[in-house]
PDB file of C-alpha atoms and ligand atoms in Angstrom:
ATOM      1  CA  UNK A 161     -36.624  -6.742 -18.804  1.00  0.00           C
ATOM      2  CA  UNK A 162     -37.081  -4.368 -21.775  1.00  0.00           C
ATOM      3  CA  UNK A 163     -33.852  -2.527 -22.691  1.00  0.00           C
ATOM      4  CA  UNK A 164     -33.913   1.251 -22.218  1.00  0.00           C
ATOM      5  CA  UNK A 165     -34.698   3.518 -25.154  1.00  0.00           C
ATOM      6  CA  UNK A 166     -31.638   5.197 -26.603  1.00  0.00           C
ATOM      7  CA  UNK A 167     -30.813   8.563 -28.187  1.00  0.00           C
ATOM      8  CA  UNK A 168     -28.479   8.811 -31.178  1.00  0.00           C
ATOM      9  CA  UNK A 169     -25.392  10.596 -29.861  1.00  0.00           C
ATOM     10  CA  UNK A 170     -21.674  11.001 -30.290  1.00  0.00           C
ATOM     11  CA  UNK A 171     -19.764   8.679 -29.762  1.00  0.00           C
ATOM     12  CA  UNK A 172     -22.685   6.190 -29.675  1.00  0.00           C
ATOM     13  CA  UNK A 173     -26.266   5.589 -28.490  1.00  0.00           C
ATOM     14  CA  UNK A 174     -27.057   7.022 -25.063  1.00  0.00           C
ATOM     15  CA  UNK A 175     -29.532   5.003 -22.981  1.00  0.00           C
ATOM     16  CA  UNK A 176     -32.407   6.658 -21.131  1.00  0.00           C
ATOM     17  CA  UNK A 177     -33.326   4.089 -18.463  1.00  0.00           C
ATOM     18  CA  UNK A 178     -36.844   4.715 -17.203  1.00  0.00           C
ATOM     19  CA  UNK A 179     -36.990   6.579 -13.903  1.00  0.00           C
ATOM     20  CA  UNK A 180     -33.205   7.069 -13.788  1.00  0.00           C
ATOM     21  CA  UNK A 181     -32.789  10.142 -15.975  1.00  0.00           C
ATOM     22  CA  UNK A 182     -32.753  13.771 -14.813  1.00  0.00           C
ATOM     23  CA  UNK A 183     -32.508  17.036 -16.743  1.00  0.00           C
ATOM     24  CA  UNK A 184     -29.863  19.367 -15.349  1.00  0.00           C
ATOM     25  CA  UNK A 185     -30.195  23.064 -16.258  1.00  0.00           C
ATOM     26  CA  UNK A 186     -26.998  24.859 -15.316  1.00  0.00           C
ATOM     27  CA  UNK A 187     -26.778  28.543 -14.350  1.00  0.00           C
ATOM     28  CA  UNK A 188     -29.310  30.071 -16.776  1.00  0.00           C
ATOM     29  CA  UNK A 189     -29.093  33.220 -14.642  1.00  0.00           C
ATOM     30  CA  UNK A 190     -29.796  36.852 -15.491  1.00  0.00           C
ATOM     31  CA  UNK A 191     -26.255  37.847 -14.467  1.00  0.00           C
ATOM     32  CA  UNK A 192     -24.857  35.692 -17.275  1.00  0.00           C
ATOM     33  CA  UNK A 193     -27.550  36.197 -19.911  1.00  0.00           C
ATOM     34  CA  UNK A 194     -29.043  39.677 -19.727  1.00  0.00           C
ATOM     35  CA  UNK A 195     -27.642  42.687 -21.589  1.00  0.00           C
ATOM     36  CA  UNK A 196     -25.897  45.041 -19.161  1.00  0.00           C
ATOM     37  CA  UNK A 197     -25.273  42.273 -16.632  1.00  0.00           C
ATOM     38  CA  UNK A 198     -22.126  40.730 -15.187  1.00  0.00           C
ATOM     39  CA  UNK A 199     -21.408  38.565 -18.254  1.00  0.00           C
ATOM     40  CA  UNK A 200     -21.500  41.565 -20.527  1.00  0.00           C
ATOM     41  CA  UNK A 201     -19.367  43.636 -18.103  1.00  0.00           C
ATOM     42  CA  UNK A 202     -16.621  41.049 -18.636  1.00  0.00           C
ATOM     43  CA  UNK A 203     -16.646  42.009 -22.320  1.00  0.00           C
ATOM     44  CA  UNK A 204     -18.772  39.080 -23.455  1.00  0.00           C
ATOM     45  CA  UNK A 205     -21.442  38.903 -26.164  1.00  0.00           C
ATOM     46  CA  UNK A 206     -24.514  37.671 -24.286  1.00  0.00           C
ATOM     47  CA  UNK A 207     -26.219  36.942 -27.615  1.00  0.00           C
ATOM     48  CA  UNK A 208     -24.100  33.799 -27.771  1.00  0.00           C
ATOM     49  CA  UNK A 209     -25.894  32.539 -24.649  1.00  0.00           C
ATOM     50  CA  UNK A 210     -29.347  33.857 -25.589  1.00  0.00           C
ATOM     51  CA  UNK A 211     -29.400  31.405 -28.532  1.00  0.00           C
ATOM     52  CA  UNK A 212     -29.698  28.562 -26.064  1.00  0.00           C
ATOM     53  CA  UNK A 213     -32.990  29.775 -24.587  1.00  0.00           C
ATOM     54  CA  UNK A 214     -35.579  28.672 -27.233  1.00  0.00           C
ATOM     55  CA  UNK A 215     -34.326  25.063 -27.670  1.00  0.00           C
ATOM     56  CA  UNK A 216     -33.770  24.692 -23.938  1.00  0.00           C
ATOM     57  CA  UNK A 217     -37.281  25.965 -23.198  1.00  0.00           C
ATOM     58  CA  UNK A 218     -38.627  23.224 -25.497  1.00  0.00           C
ATOM     59  CA  UNK A 219     -36.522  20.532 -23.818  1.00  0.00           C
ATOM     60  CA  UNK A 220     -37.631  21.774 -20.412  1.00  0.00           C
ATOM     61  CA  UNK A 221     -41.304  21.620 -21.385  1.00  0.00           C
ATOM     62  CA  UNK A 222     -40.964  18.117 -22.829  1.00  0.00           C
ATOM     63  CA  UNK A 223     -38.907  16.856 -19.879  1.00  0.00           C
ATOM     64  CA  UNK A 224     -41.644  18.056 -17.532  1.00  0.00           C
ATOM     65  CA  UNK A 225     -44.313  16.388 -19.651  1.00  0.00           C
ATOM     66  CA  UNK A 226     -42.273  13.167 -19.737  1.00  0.00           C
ATOM     67  CA  UNK A 227     -42.045  13.246 -15.933  1.00  0.00           C
ATOM     68  CA  UNK A 228     -38.272  13.660 -15.684  1.00  0.00           C
ATOM     69  CA  UNK A 229     -36.738  15.091 -12.549  1.00  0.00           C
ATOM     70  CA  UNK A 230     -35.640  18.628 -13.490  1.00  0.00           C
ATOM     71  CA  UNK A 231     -32.850  20.222 -11.459  1.00  0.00           C
ATOM     72  CA  UNK A 232     -31.690  23.824 -11.851  1.00  0.00           C
ATOM     73  CA  UNK A 233     -28.409  25.250 -10.600  1.00  0.00           C
ATOM     74  CA  UNK A 234     -27.307  28.799  -9.843  1.00  0.00           C
ATOM     75  CA  UNK A 235     -23.748  30.017  -9.350  1.00  0.00           C
ATOM     76  CA  UNK A 236     -23.504  32.567  -6.562  1.00  0.00           C
ATOM     77  CA  UNK A 237     -22.512  33.506  -3.056  1.00  0.00           C
ATOM     78  CA  UNK A 238     -23.813  34.391   0.359  1.00  0.00           C
ATOM     79  CA  UNK A 239     -24.333  38.140   0.897  1.00  0.00           C
ATOM     80  CA  UNK A 240     -21.211  38.337   3.120  1.00  0.00           C
ATOM     81  CA  UNK A 241     -19.217  36.501   0.400  1.00  0.00           C
ATOM     82  CA  UNK A 242     -17.839  34.136   3.058  1.00  0.00           C
ATOM     83  CA  UNK A 243     -18.232  31.233   0.602  1.00  0.00           C
ATOM     84  CA  UNK A 244     -16.327  33.015  -2.170  1.00  0.00           C
ATOM     85  CA  UNK A 245     -12.623  32.222  -2.138  1.00  0.00           C
ATOM     86  CA  UNK A 246     -10.506  35.417  -2.319  1.00  0.00           C
ATOM     87  CA  UNK A 247      -8.843  34.048  -5.445  1.00  0.00           C
ATOM     88  CA  UNK A 248     -12.217  33.901  -7.203  1.00  0.00           C
ATOM     89  CA  UNK A 249     -13.081  37.416  -6.034  1.00  0.00           C
ATOM     90  CA  UNK A 250      -9.802  38.849  -7.342  1.00  0.00           C
ATOM     91  CA  UNK A 251      -9.734  36.917 -10.637  1.00  0.00           C
ATOM     92  CA  UNK A 252      -9.480  38.914 -13.880  1.00  0.00           C
ATOM     93  CA  UNK A 253     -10.012  42.647 -14.228  1.00  0.00           C
ATOM     94  CA  UNK A 254     -13.728  43.111 -14.682  1.00  0.00           C
ATOM     95  CA  UNK A 255     -15.302  46.537 -14.393  1.00  0.00           C
ATOM     96  CA  UNK A 256     -17.546  44.921 -11.791  1.00  0.00           C
ATOM     97  CA  UNK A 257     -16.659  42.166  -9.335  1.00  0.00           C
ATOM     98  CA  UNK A 258     -18.719  39.536  -7.538  1.00  0.00           C
ATOM     99  CA  UNK A 259     -20.626  41.281  -4.739  1.00  0.00           C
ATOM    100  CA  UNK A 260     -20.467  44.736  -6.363  1.00  0.00           C
ATOM    101  CA  UNK A 261     -23.732  46.539  -7.067  1.00  0.00           C
ATOM    102  CA  UNK A 262     -24.805  46.089 -10.681  1.00  0.00           C
ATOM    103  CA  UNK A 263     -27.877  46.905 -12.747  1.00  0.00           C
ATOM    104  CA  UNK A 264     -29.548  43.691 -11.535  1.00  0.00           C
ATOM    105  CA  UNK A 265     -28.494  43.917  -7.880  1.00  0.00           C
ATOM    106  CA  UNK A 266     -25.271  42.713  -6.263  1.00  0.00           C
ATOM    107  CA  UNK A 267     -23.441  40.531  -8.764  1.00  0.00           C
ATOM    108  CA  UNK A 268     -23.759  36.770  -8.257  1.00  0.00           C
ATOM    109  CA  UNK A 269     -25.126  37.206  -4.745  1.00  0.00           C
ATOM    110  CA  UNK A 270     -27.945  34.927  -3.642  1.00  0.00           C
ATOM    111  CA  UNK A 271     -31.301  36.601  -3.346  1.00  0.00           C
ATOM    112  CA  UNK A 272     -30.479  39.332  -5.875  1.00  0.00           C
ATOM    113  CA  UNK A 273     -32.505  39.728  -9.086  1.00  0.00           C
ATOM    114  CA  UNK A 274     -29.499  39.067 -11.333  1.00  0.00           C
ATOM    115  CA  UNK A 275     -28.581  35.870  -9.513  1.00  0.00           C
ATOM    116  CA  UNK A 276     -31.908  34.286 -10.305  1.00  0.00           C
ATOM    117  CA  UNK A 277     -32.884  32.229 -13.337  1.00  0.00           C
ATOM    118  CA  UNK A 278     -34.258  33.998 -16.431  1.00  0.00           C
ATOM    119  CA  UNK A 279     -38.048  34.173 -16.670  1.00  0.00           C
ATOM    120  CA  UNK A 280     -38.248  31.932 -19.766  1.00  0.00           C
ATOM    121  CA  UNK A 281     -36.723  29.002 -17.846  1.00  0.00           C
ATOM    122  CA  UNK A 282     -38.056  29.713 -14.358  1.00  0.00           C
ATOM    123  CA  UNK A 283     -38.148  26.598 -12.169  1.00  0.00           C
ATOM    124  CA  UNK A 284     -41.607  25.076 -11.740  1.00  0.00           C
ATOM    125  CA  UNK A 285     -42.986  24.499  -8.256  1.00  0.00           C
ATOM    126  CA  UNK A 286     -41.171  21.614  -6.599  1.00  0.00           C
ATOM    127  CA  UNK A 287     -38.188  21.542  -8.965  1.00  0.00           C
ATOM    128  CA  UNK A 288     -34.955  21.568  -6.956  1.00  0.00           C
ATOM    129  CA  UNK A 289     -32.681  24.590  -7.357  1.00  0.00           C
ATOM    130  CA  UNK A 290     -29.094  23.863  -6.326  1.00  0.00           C
ATOM    131  CA  UNK A 291     -27.092  26.914  -5.258  1.00  0.00           C
ATOM    132  CA  UNK A 292     -23.388  26.423  -5.855  1.00  0.00           C
ATOM    133  CA  UNK A 293     -20.396  28.596  -4.952  1.00  0.00           C
ATOM    134  CA  UNK A 294     -18.143  27.011  -7.559  1.00  0.00           C
ATOM    135  CA  UNK A 295     -18.178  26.136 -11.208  1.00  0.00           C
ATOM    136  CA  UNK A 296     -19.075  22.480 -10.632  1.00  0.00           C
ATOM    137  CA  UNK A 297     -22.574  21.621  -9.375  1.00  0.00           C
ATOM    138  CA  UNK A 298     -21.285  18.908  -7.029  1.00  0.00           C
ATOM    139  CA  UNK A 299     -18.721  20.994  -5.099  1.00  0.00           C
ATOM    140  CA  UNK A 300     -20.139  22.181  -1.739  1.00  0.00           C
ATOM    141  CA  UNK A 301     -23.745  21.305  -2.659  1.00  0.00           C
ATOM    142  CA  UNK A 302     -26.222  18.525  -1.924  1.00  0.00           C
ATOM    143  CA  UNK A 303     -26.523  17.487  -5.584  1.00  0.00           C
ATOM    144  CA  UNK A 304     -24.976  14.033  -5.138  1.00  0.00           C
ATOM    145  CA  UNK A 305     -27.430  13.132  -2.342  1.00  0.00           C
ATOM    146  CA  UNK A 306     -30.346  14.575  -4.297  1.00  0.00           C
ATOM    147  CA  UNK A 307     -29.537  12.401  -7.326  1.00  0.00           C
ATOM    148  CA  UNK A 308     -28.810   9.305  -5.244  1.00  0.00           C
ATOM    149  CA  UNK A 309     -32.054   9.668  -3.281  1.00  0.00           C
ATOM    150  CA  UNK A 310     -33.989   9.938  -6.563  1.00  0.00           C
ATOM    151  CA  UNK A 311     -32.232   6.904  -8.072  1.00  0.00           C
ATOM    152  CA  UNK A 312     -30.768   8.952 -10.927  1.00  0.00           C
ATOM    153  CA  UNK A 313     -27.893   7.458 -12.926  1.00  0.00           C
ATOM    154  CA  UNK A 314     -28.135   9.387 -16.215  1.00  0.00           C
ATOM    155  CA  UNK A 315     -28.074  13.152 -16.719  1.00  0.00           C
ATOM    156  CA  UNK A 316     -29.187  15.244 -19.682  1.00  0.00           C
ATOM    157  CA  UNK A 317     -27.052  18.344 -19.276  1.00  0.00           C
ATOM    158  CA  UNK A 318     -27.907  21.849 -20.497  1.00  0.00           C
ATOM    159  CA  UNK A 319     -27.050  25.440 -19.560  1.00  0.00           C
ATOM    160  CA  UNK A 320     -24.116  27.820 -19.530  1.00  0.00           C
ATOM    161  CA  UNK A 321     -21.284  28.156 -20.040  1.00  0.00           C
ATOM    162  CA  UNK A 322     -20.145  25.161 -22.026  1.00  0.00           C
ATOM    163  CA  UNK A 323     -16.457  25.265 -21.213  1.00  0.00           C
ATOM    164  CA  UNK A 324     -16.810  26.445 -17.609  1.00  0.00           C
ATOM    165  CA  UNK A 325     -19.749  25.347 -15.439  1.00  0.00           C
ATOM    166  CA  UNK A 326     -21.123  22.751 -17.877  1.00  0.00           C
ATOM    167  CA  UNK A 327     -17.711  21.136 -18.362  1.00  0.00           C
ATOM    168  CA  UNK A 328     -16.823  21.212 -14.672  1.00  0.00           C
ATOM    169  CA  UNK A 329     -20.163  19.685 -13.724  1.00  0.00           C
ATOM    170  CA  UNK A 330     -20.017  16.962 -16.372  1.00  0.00           C
ATOM    171  CA  UNK A 331     -16.473  16.059 -15.329  1.00  0.00           C
ATOM    172  CA  UNK A 332     -17.537  15.930 -11.666  1.00  0.00           C
ATOM    173  CA  UNK A 333     -20.582  13.826 -12.565  1.00  0.00           C
ATOM    174  CA  UNK A 334     -18.508  11.444 -14.678  1.00  0.00           C
ATOM    175  CA  UNK A 335     -16.045  10.917 -11.830  1.00  0.00           C
ATOM    176  CA  UNK A 336     -18.982  10.091  -9.558  1.00  0.00           C
ATOM    177  CA  UNK A 337     -20.330   7.439 -11.943  1.00  0.00           C
ATOM    178  CA  UNK A 338     -23.114   9.344 -13.696  1.00  0.00           C
ATOM    179  CA  UNK A 339     -23.513   9.063 -17.474  1.00  0.00           C
ATOM    180  CA  UNK A 340     -23.961  12.516 -19.025  1.00  0.00           C
ATOM    181  CA  UNK A 341     -25.563  13.507 -22.315  1.00  0.00           C
ATOM    182  CA  UNK A 342     -24.775  17.114 -23.287  1.00  0.00           C
ATOM    183  CA  UNK A 343     -27.235  18.817 -25.663  1.00  0.00           C
ATOM    184  CA  UNK A 344     -25.153  20.887 -28.083  1.00  0.00           C
ATOM    185  CA  UNK A 345     -27.826  23.508 -28.863  1.00  0.00           C
ATOM    186  CA  UNK A 346     -28.895  23.783 -25.217  1.00  0.00           C
ATOM    187  CA  UNK A 347     -25.452  24.684 -23.876  1.00  0.00           C
ATOM    188  CA  UNK A 348     -23.754  27.961 -24.706  1.00  0.00           C
ATOM    189  CA  UNK A 349     -20.438  29.752 -24.566  1.00  0.00           C
ATOM    190  CA  UNK A 350     -19.592  33.417 -25.071  1.00  0.00           C
ATOM    191  CA  UNK A 351     -16.847  32.118 -27.397  1.00  0.00           C
ATOM    192  CA  UNK A 352     -17.895  30.162 -30.536  1.00  0.00           C
ATOM    193  CA  UNK A 353     -14.515  28.443 -30.644  1.00  0.00           C
ATOM    194  CA  UNK A 354     -14.820  27.242 -27.042  1.00  0.00           C
ATOM    195  CA  UNK A 355     -18.347  26.005 -27.784  1.00  0.00           C
ATOM    196  CA  UNK A 356     -17.133  23.914 -30.711  1.00  0.00           C
ATOM    197  CA  UNK A 357     -14.028  22.526 -29.060  1.00  0.00           C
ATOM    198  CA  UNK A 358     -15.705  22.200 -25.656  1.00  0.00           C
ATOM    199  CA  UNK A 359     -18.303  19.859 -27.115  1.00  0.00           C
ATOM    200  CA  UNK A 360     -15.670  17.858 -28.980  1.00  0.00           C
ATOM    201  CA  UNK A 361     -13.736  17.411 -25.733  1.00  0.00           C
ATOM    202  CA  UNK A 362     -16.711  15.748 -24.024  1.00  0.00           C
ATOM    203  CA  UNK A 363     -17.230  12.956 -26.532  1.00  0.00           C
ATOM    204  CA  UNK A 364     -13.682  12.516 -27.901  1.00  0.00           C
ATOM    205  CA  UNK A 365     -11.719   9.330 -27.223  1.00  0.00           C
ATOM    206  CA  UNK A 366     -14.852   7.188 -27.192  1.00  0.00           C
ATOM    207  CA  UNK A 367     -16.720   9.519 -24.817  1.00  0.00           C
ATOM    208  CA  UNK A 368     -13.937  10.409 -22.409  1.00  0.00           C
ATOM    209  CA  UNK A 369     -16.395  12.018 -20.004  1.00  0.00           C
ATOM    210  CA  UNK A 370     -19.728  12.044 -21.778  1.00  0.00           C
ATOM    211  CA  UNK A 371     -21.955  11.928 -24.844  1.00  0.00           C
ATOM    212  CA  UNK A 372     -23.151  14.770 -27.110  1.00  0.00           C
ATOM    213  CA  UNK A 373     -26.350  15.118 -29.132  1.00  0.00           C
ATOM    214  CA  UNK A 374     -28.849  17.898 -29.868  1.00  0.00           C
ATOM    215  CA  UNK A 375     -32.355  18.735 -28.744  1.00  0.00           C
ATOM    216  CA  UNK A 376     -33.973  17.551 -31.993  1.00  0.00           C
ATOM    217  CA  UNK A 377     -32.555  14.085 -31.397  1.00  0.00           C
ATOM    218  CA  UNK A 378     -33.621  13.813 -27.787  1.00  0.00           C
ATOM    219  CA  UNK A 379     -37.102  15.374 -27.881  1.00  0.00           C
ATOM    220  CA  UNK A 380     -38.914  12.599 -29.805  1.00  0.00           C
ATOM    221  CA  UNK A 381     -37.300   9.961 -27.631  1.00  0.00           C
ATOM    222  CA  UNK A 382     -38.448  11.690 -24.452  1.00  0.00           C
ATOM    223  CA  UNK A 383     -41.932  12.127 -25.847  1.00  0.00           C
ATOM    224  CA  UNK A 384     -42.709   9.630 -28.631  1.00  0.00           C
ATOM    225  CA  UNK A 385     -45.803  11.641 -29.633  1.00  0.00           C
ATOM    226  CA  UNK A 386     -43.339  14.123 -31.191  1.00  0.00           C
ATOM    227  CA  UNK A 387     -42.173  11.514 -33.721  1.00  0.00           C
ATOM    228  CA  UNK A 388     -43.414  12.050 -37.305  1.00  0.00           C
ATOM    229  CA  UNK A 389     -46.239   9.567 -38.075  1.00  0.00           C
ATOM    230  CA  UNK A 390     -44.002   7.647 -40.524  1.00  0.00           C
ATOM    231  CA  UNK A 391     -41.567   6.853 -37.693  1.00  0.00           C
ATOM    232  CA  UNK A 392     -44.198   5.422 -35.337  1.00  0.00           C
ATOM    233  CA  UNK A 393     -44.374   1.605 -35.639  1.00  0.00           C
ATOM    234  CA  UNK A 394     -47.888   0.548 -36.678  1.00  0.00           C
ATOM    235  CA  UNK A 395     -49.633  -1.940 -34.363  1.00  0.00           C
ATOM    236  CA  UNK A 396     -49.716  -5.557 -35.639  1.00  0.00           C
TER     237      UNK A 396
HETATM  238  C1  C5J B 182     -18.869  31.226 -15.458  1.00  0.00           C
HETATM  239  C2  C5J B 182     -20.620  29.587 -15.566  1.00  0.00           C
HETATM  240  N1  C5J B 182     -18.589  31.153 -16.755  1.00  0.00           N
HETATM  241  N2  C5J B 182     -21.853  29.348 -15.148  1.00  0.00           N
HETATM  242  N3  C5J B 182     -19.917  30.551 -14.920  1.00  0.00           N
HETATM  243  O1  C5J B 182     -18.186  31.939 -14.744  1.00  0.00           O
HETATM  244  O2  C5J B 182     -20.142  28.990 -16.512  1.00  0.00           O
END
């Protein structure tokens, strides 16, 4: 059996076993990313998240071309908010709360314009979209079954925000036995310090709950035609 191809990563090479790798795109929603939306109403600089869009769009395109399973997630709640714990509803002192009317519809409510994924990264036909009420993509969703049914063991993880929904999901995935590769330029935080330390936390201690690399490292491995000609082995 040929060994799987690997991607250079921290703390070591990350294998991409054929047919067992999925791309996870976490919460690239208008409410978090668009100016004037919920994220900004919390006092955040959405520009910090916007930086993720171009490299992630490239990874998404290449993952599709390479035939990877692509799964999107969205954080949000039912219109009656029955799946939103009161503690989450009360948390912090935002000018707008979950369920309130905002410029993009009711904030983080399923079916509203702001809850949906930004146009640049819109799911393609047939790509699963996992709606989640929590920060982690496994809590109260069918993600585990979806991955198991597809035979997925390795996840390439992207999206926002690094220290919240990306971290929670990677930790959940790690506890469930999935190997996770986080792409540093395809995950984003409103806080540069959290971005830096959040990534370090994933791969510290020999990869305590995952691996970290960047999109430029993973793209040519997913699609060898992206390798510079000098790196392609000549036929003997
Ligand atoms: C947050 C998320 N930050 N998707 N959600 O509340 O990270």
